[in-house]
JSON list of N, CA and C in Angstrom, two decimals:
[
{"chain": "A", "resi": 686, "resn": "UNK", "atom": "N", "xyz": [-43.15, 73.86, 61.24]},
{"chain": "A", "resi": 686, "resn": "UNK", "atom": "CA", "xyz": [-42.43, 73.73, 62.51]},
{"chain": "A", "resi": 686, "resn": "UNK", "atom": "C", "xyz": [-41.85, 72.33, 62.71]},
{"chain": "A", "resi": 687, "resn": "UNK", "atom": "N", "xyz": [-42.96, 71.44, 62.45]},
{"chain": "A", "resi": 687, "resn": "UNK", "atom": "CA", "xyz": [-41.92, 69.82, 62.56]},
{"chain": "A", "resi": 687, "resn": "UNK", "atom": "C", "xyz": [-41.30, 69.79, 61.63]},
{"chain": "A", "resi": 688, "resn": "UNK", "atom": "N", "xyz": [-41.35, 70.20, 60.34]},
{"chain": "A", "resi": 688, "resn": "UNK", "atom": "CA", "xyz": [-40.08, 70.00, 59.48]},
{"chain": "A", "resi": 688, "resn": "UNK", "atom": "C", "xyz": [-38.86, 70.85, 59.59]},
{"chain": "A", "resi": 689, "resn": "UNK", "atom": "N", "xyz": [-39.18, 71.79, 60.45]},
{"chain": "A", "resi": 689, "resn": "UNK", "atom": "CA", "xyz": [-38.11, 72.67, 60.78]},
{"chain": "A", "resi": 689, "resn": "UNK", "atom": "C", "xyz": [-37.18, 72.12, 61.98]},
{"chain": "A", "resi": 690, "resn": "UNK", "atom": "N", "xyz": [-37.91, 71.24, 62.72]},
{"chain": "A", "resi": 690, "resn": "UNK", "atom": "CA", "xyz": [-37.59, 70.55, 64.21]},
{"chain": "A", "resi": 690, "resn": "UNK", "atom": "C", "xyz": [-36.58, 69.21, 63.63]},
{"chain": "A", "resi": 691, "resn": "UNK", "atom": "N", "xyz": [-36.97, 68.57, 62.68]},
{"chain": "A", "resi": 691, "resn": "UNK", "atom": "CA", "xyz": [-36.40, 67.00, 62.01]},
{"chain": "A", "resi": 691, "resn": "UNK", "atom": "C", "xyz": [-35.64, 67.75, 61.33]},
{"chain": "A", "resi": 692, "resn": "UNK", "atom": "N", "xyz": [-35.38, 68.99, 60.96]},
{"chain": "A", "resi": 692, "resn": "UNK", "atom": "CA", "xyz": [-34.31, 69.72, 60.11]},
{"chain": "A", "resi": 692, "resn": "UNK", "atom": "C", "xyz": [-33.00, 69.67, 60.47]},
{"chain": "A", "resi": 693, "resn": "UNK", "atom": "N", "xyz": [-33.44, 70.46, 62.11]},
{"chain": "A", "resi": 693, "resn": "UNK", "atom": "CA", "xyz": [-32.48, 70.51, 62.59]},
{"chain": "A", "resi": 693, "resn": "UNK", "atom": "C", "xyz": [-31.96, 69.31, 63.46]},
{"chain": "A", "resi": 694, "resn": "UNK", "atom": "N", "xyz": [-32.35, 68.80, 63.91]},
{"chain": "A", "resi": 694, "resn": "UNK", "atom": "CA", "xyz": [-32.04, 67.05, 64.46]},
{"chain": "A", "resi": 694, "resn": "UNK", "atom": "C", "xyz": [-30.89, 66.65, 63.06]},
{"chain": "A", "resi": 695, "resn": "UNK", "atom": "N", "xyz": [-31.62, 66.58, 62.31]},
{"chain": "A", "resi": 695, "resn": "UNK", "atom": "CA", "xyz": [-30.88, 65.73, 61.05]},
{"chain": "A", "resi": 695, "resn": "UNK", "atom": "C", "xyz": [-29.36, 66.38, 60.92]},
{"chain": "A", "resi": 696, "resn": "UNK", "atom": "N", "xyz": [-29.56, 67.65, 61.16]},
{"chain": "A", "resi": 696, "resn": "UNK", "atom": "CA", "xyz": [-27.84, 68.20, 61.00]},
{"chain": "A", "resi": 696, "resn": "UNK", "atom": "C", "xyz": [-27.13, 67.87, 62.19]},
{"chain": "A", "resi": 697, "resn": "UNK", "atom": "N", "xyz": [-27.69, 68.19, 63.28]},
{"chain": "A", "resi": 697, "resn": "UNK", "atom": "CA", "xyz": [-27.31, 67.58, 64.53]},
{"chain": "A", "resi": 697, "resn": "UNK", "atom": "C", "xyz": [-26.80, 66.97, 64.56]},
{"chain": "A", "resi": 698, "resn": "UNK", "atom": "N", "xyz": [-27.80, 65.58, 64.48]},
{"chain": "A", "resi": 698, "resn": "UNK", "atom": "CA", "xyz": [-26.72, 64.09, 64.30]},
{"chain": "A", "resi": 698, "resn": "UNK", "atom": "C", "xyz": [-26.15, 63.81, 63.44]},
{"chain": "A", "resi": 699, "resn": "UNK", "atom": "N", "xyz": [-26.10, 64.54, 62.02]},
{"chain": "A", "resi": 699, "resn": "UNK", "atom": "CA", "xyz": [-24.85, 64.64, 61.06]},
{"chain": "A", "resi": 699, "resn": "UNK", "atom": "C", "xyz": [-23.66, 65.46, 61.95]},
{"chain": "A", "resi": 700, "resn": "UNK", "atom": "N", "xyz": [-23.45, 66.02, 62.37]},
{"chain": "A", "resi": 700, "resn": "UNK", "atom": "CA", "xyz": [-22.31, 66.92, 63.20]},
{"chain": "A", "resi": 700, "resn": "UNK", "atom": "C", "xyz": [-22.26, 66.10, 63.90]},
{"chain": "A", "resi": 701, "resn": "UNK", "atom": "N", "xyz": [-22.38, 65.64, 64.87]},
{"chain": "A", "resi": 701, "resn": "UNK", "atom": "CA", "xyz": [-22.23, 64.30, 66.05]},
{"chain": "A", "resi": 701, "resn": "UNK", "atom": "C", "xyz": [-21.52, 63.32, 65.15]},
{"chain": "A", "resi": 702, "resn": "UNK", "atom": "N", "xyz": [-21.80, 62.46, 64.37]},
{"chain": "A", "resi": 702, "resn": "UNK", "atom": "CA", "xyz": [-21.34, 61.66, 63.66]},
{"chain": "A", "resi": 702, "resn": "UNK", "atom": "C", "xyz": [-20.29, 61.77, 62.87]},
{"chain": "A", "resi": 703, "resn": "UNK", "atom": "N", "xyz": [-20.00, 63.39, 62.50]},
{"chain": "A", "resi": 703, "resn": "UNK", "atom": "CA", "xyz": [-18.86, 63.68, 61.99]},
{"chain": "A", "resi": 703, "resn": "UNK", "atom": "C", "xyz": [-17.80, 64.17, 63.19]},
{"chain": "A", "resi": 704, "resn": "UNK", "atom": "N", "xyz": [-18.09, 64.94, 64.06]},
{"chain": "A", "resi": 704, "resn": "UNK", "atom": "CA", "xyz": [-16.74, 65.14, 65.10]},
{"chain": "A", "resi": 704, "resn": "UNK", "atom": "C", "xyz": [-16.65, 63.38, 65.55]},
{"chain": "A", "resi": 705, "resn": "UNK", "atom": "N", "xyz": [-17.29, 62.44, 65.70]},
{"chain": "A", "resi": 705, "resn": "UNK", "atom": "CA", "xyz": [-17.11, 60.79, 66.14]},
{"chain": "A", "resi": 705, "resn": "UNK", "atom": "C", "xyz": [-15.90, 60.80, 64.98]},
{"chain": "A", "resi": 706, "resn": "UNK", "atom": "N", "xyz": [-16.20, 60.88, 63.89]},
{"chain": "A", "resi": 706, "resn": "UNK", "atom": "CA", "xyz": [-15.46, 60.31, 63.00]},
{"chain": "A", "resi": 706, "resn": "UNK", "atom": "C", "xyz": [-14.26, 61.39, 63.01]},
{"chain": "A", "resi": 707, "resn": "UNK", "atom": "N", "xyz": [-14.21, 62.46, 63.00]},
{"chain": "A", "resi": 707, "resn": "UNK", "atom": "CA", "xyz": [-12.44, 63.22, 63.57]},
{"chain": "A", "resi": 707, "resn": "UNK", "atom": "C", "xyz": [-12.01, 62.96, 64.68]},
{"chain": "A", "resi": 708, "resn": "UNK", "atom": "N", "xyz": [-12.65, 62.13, 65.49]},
{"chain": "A", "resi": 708, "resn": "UNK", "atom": "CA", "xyz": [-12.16, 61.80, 67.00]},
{"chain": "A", "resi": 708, "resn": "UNK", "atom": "C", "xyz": [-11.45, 60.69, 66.76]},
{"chain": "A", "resi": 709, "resn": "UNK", "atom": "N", "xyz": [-12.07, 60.07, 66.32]},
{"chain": "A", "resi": 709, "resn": "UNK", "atom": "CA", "xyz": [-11.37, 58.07, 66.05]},
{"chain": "A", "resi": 709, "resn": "UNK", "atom": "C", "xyz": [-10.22, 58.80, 64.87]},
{"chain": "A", "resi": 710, "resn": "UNK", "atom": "N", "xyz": [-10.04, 59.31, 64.04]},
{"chain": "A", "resi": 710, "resn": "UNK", "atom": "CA", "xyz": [-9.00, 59.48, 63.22]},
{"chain": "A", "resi": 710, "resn": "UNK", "atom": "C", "xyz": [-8.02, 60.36, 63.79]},
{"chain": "A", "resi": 711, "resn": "UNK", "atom": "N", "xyz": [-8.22, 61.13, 64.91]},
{"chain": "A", "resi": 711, "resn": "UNK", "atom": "CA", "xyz": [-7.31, 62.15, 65.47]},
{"chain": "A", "resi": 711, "resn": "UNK", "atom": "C", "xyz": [-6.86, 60.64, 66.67]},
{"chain": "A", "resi": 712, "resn": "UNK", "atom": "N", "xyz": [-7.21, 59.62, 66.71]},
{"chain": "A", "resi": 712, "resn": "UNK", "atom": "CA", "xyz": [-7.56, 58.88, 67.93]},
{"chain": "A", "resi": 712, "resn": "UNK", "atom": "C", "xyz": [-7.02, 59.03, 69.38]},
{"chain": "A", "resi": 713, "resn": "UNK", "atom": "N", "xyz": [-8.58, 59.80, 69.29]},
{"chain": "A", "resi": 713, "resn": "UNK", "atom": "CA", "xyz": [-9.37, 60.17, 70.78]},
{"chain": "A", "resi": 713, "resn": "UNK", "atom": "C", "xyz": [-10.17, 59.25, 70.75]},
{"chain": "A", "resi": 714, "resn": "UNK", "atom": "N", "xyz": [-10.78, 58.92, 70.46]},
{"chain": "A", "resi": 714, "resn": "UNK", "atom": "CA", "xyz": [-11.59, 57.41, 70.31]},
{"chain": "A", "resi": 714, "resn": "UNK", "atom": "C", "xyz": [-10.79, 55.98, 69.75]},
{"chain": "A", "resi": 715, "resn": "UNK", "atom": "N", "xyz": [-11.60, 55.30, 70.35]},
{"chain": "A", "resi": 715, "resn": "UNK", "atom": "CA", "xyz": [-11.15, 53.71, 69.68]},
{"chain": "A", "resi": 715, "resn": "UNK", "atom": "C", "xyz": [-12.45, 53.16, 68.77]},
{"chain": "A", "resi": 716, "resn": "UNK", "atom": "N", "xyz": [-11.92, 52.28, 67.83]},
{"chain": "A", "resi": 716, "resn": "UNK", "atom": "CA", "xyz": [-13.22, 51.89, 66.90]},
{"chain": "A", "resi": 716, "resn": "UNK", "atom": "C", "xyz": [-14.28, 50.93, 67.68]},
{"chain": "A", "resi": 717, "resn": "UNK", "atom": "N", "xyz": [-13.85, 50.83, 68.71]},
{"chain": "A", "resi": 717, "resn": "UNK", "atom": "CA", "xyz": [-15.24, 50.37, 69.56]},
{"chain": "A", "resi": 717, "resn": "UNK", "atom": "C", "xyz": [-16.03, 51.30, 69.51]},
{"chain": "A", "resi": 718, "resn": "UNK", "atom": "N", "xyz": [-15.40, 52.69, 70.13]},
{"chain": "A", "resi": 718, "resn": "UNK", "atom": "CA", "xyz": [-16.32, 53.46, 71.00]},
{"chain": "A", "resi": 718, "resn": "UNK", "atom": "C", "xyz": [-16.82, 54.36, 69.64]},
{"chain": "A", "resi": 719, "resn": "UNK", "atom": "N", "xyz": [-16.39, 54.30, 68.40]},
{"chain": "A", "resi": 719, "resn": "UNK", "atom": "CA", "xyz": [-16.91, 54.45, 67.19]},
{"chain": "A", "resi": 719, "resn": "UNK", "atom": "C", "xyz": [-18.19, 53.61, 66.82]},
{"chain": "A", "resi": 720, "resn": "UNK", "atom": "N", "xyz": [-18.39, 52.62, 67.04]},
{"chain": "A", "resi": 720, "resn": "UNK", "atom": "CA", "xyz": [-18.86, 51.91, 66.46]},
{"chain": "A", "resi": 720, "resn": "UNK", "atom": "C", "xyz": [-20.05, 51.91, 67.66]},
{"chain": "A", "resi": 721, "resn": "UNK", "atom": "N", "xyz": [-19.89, 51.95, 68.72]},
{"chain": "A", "resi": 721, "resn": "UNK", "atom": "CA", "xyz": [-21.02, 52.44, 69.26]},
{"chain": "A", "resi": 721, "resn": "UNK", "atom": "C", "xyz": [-21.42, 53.76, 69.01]},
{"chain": "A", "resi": 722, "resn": "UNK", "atom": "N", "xyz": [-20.99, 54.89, 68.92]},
{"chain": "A", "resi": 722, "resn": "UNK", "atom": "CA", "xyz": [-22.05, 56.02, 68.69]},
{"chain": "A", "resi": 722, "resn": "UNK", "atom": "C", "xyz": [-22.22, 55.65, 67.56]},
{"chain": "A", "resi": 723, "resn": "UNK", "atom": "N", "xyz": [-21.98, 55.08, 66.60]},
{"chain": "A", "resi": 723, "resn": "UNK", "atom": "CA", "xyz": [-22.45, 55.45, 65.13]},
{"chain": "A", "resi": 723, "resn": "UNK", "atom": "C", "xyz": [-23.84, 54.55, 65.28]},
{"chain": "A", "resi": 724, "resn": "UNK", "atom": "N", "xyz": [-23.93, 52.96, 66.17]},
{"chain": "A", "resi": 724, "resn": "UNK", "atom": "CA", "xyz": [-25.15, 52.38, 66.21]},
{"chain": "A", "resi": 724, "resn": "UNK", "atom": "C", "xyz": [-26.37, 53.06, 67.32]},
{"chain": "A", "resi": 725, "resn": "UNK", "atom": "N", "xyz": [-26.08, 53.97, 67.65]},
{"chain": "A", "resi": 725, "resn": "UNK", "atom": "CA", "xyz": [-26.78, 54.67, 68.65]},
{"chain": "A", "resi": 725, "resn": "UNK", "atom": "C", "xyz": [-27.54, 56.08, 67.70]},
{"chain": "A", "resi": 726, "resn": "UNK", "atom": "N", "xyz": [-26.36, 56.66, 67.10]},
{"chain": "A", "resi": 726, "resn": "UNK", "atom": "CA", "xyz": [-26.79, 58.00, 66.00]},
{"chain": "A", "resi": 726, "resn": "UNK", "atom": "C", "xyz": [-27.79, 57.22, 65.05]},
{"chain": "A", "resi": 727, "resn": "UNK", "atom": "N", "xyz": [-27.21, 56.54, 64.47]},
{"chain": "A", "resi": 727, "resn": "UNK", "atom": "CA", "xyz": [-27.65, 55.94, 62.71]},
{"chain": "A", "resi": 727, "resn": "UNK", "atom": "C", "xyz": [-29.06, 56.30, 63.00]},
{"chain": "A", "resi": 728, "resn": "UNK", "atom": "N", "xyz": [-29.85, 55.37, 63.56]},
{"chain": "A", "resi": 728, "resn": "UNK", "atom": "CA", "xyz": [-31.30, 54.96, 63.76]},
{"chain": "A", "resi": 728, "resn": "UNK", "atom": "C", "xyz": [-31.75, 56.61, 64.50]},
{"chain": "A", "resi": 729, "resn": "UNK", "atom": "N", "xyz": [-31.58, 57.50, 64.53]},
{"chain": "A", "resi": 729, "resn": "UNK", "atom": "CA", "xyz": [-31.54, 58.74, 65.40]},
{"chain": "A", "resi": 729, "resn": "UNK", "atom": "C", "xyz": [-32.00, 59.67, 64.17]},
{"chain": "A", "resi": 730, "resn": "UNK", "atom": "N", "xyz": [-30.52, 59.42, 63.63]},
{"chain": "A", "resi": 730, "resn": "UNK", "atom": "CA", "xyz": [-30.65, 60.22, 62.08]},
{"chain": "A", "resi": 730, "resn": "UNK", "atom": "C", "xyz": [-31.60, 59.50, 60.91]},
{"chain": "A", "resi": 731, "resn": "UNK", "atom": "N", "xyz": [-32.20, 58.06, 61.18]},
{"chain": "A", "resi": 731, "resn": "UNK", "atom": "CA", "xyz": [-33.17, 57.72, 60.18]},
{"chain": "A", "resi": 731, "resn": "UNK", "atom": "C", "xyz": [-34.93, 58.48, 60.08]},
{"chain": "A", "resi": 732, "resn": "UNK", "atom": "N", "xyz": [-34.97, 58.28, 61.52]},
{"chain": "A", "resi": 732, "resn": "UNK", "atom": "CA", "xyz": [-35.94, 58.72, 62.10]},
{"chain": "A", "resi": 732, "resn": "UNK", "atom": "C", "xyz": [-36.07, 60.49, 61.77]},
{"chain": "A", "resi": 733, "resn": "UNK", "atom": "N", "xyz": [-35.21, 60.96, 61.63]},
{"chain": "A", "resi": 733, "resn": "UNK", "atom": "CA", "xyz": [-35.33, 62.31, 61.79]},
{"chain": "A", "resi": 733, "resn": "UNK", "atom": "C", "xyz": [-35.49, 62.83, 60.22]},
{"chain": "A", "resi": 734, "resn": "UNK", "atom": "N", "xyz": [-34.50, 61.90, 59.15]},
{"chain": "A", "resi": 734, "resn": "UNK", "atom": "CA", "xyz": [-35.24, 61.93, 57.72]},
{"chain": "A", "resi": 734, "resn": "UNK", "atom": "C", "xyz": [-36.12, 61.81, 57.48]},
{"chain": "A", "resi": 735, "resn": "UNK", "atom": "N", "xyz": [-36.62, 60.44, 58.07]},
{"chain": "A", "resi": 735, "resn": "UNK", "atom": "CA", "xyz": [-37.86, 59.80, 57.13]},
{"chain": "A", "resi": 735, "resn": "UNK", "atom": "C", "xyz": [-38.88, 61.43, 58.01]},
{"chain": "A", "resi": 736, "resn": "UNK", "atom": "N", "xyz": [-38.80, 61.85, 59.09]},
{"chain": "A", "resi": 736, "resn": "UNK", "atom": "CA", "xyz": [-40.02, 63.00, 59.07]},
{"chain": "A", "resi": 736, "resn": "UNK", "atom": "C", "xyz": [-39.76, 63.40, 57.96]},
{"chain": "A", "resi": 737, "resn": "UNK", "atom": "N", "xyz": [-38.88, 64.31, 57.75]},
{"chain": "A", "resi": 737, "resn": "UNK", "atom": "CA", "xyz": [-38.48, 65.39, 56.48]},
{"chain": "A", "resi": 737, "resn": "UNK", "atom": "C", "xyz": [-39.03, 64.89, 55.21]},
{"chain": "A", "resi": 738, "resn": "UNK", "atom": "N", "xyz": [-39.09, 63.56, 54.99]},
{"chain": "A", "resi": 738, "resn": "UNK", "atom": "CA", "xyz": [-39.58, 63.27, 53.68]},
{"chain": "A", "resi": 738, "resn": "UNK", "atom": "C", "xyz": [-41.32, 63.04, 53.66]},
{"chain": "A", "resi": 739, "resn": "UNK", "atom": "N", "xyz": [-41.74, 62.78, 54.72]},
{"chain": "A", "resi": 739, "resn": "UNK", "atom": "CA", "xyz": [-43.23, 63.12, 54.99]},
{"chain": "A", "resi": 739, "resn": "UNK", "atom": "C", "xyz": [-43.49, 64.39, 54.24]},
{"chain": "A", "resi": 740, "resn": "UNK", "atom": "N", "xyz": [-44.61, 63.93, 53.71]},
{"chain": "A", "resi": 740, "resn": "UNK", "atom": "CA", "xyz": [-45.27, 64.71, 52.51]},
{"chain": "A", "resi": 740, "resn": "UNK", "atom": "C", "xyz": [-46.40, 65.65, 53.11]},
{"chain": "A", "resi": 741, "resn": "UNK", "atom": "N", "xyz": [-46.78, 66.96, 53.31]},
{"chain": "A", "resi": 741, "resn": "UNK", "atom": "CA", "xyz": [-47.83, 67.40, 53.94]},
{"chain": "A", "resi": 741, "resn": "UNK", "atom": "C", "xyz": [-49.19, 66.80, 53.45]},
{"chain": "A", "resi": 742, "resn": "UNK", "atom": "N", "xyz": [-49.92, 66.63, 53.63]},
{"chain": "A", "resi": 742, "resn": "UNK", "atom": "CA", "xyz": [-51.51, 66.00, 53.45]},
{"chain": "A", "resi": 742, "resn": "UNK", "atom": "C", "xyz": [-52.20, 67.14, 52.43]},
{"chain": "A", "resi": 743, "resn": "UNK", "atom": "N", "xyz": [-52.09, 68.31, 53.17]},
{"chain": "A", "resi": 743, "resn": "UNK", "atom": "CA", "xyz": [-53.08, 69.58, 51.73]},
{"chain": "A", "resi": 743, "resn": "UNK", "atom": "C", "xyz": [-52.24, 69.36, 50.58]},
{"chain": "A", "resi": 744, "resn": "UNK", "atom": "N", "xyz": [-53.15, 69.80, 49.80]},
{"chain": "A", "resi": 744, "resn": "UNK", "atom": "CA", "xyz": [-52.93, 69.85, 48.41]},
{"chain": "A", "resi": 744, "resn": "UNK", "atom": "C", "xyz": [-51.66, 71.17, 48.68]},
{"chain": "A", "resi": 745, "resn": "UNK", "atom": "N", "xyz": [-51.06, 70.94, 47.66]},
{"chain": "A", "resi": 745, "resn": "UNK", "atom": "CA", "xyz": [-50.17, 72.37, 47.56]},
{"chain": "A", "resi": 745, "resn": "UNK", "atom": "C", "xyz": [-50.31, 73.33, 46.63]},
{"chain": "A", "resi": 746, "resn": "UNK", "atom": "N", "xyz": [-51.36, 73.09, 45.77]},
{"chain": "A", "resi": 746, "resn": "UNK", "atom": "CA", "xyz": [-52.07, 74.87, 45.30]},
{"chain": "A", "resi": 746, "resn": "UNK", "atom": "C", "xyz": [-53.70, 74.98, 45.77]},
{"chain": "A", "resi": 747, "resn": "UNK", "atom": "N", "xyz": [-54.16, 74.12, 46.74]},
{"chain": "A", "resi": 747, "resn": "UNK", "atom": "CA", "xyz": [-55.49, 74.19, 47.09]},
{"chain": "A", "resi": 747, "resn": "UNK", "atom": "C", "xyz": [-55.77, 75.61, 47.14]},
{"chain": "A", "resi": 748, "resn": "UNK", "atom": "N", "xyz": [-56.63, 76.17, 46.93]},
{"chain": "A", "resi": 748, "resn": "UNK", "atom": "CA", "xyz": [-56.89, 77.15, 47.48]},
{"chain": "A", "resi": 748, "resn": "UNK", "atom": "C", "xyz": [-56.48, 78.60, 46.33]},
{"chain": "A", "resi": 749, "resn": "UNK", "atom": "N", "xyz": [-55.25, 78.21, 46.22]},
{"chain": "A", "resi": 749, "resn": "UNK", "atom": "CA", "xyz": [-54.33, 79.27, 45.02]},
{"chain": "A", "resi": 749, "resn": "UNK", "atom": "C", "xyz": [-55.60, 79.83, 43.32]},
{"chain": "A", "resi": 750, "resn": "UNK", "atom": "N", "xyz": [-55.99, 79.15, 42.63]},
{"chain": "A", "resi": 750, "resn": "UNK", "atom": "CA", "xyz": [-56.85, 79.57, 41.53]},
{"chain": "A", "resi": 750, "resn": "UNK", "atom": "C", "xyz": [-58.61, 79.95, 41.91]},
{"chain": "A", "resi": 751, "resn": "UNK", "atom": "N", "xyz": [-58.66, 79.77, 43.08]},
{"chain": "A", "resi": 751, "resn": "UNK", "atom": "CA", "xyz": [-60.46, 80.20, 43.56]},
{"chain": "A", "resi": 751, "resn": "UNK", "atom": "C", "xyz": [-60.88, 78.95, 43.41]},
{"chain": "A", "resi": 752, "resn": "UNK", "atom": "N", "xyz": [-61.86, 79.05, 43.80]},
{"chain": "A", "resi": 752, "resn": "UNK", "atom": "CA", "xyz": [-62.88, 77.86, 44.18]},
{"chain": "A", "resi": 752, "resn": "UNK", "atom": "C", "xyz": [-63.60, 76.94, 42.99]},
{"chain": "A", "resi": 753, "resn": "UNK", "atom": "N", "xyz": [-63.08, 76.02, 42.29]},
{"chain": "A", "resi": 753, "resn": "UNK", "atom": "CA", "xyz": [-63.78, 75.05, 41.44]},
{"chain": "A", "resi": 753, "resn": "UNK", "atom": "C", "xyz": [-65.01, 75.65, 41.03]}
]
């Protein structure tokens, strides 16, 4: 479920960051107001990787061949 939750965040603020960036090139935006969402997203979207790359703690065949 939390990797499913930082999953979707992460596309999120990839889509956010990409209509920013067709906005300033269609310019509907100015590279100010670029340059602020992108320092507001960035750290948004770091946070929401680094979950995803969190490693679960169990073993990942614990359990799978019977008991030692």
């Amino acid at each position: 479920p939390d990797r499913r939750a930082a999953l979707a965040e992460a596309e999120e603020l990839r889509g956010r960051l990409d209509d920013a960036a067709d906005q300033y090139a269609d310019a509907v935006i100015d590279r100010r107001q670029l340059e602020r969402i992108t320092a507001r997203l960035r750290p948004q979207l770091a946070e929401a990787e680094k979950r995803l790359r969190t490693v679960d703690s169990a073993p990942l065949l614990d359990g799978l061949a019977g008991t030692p």
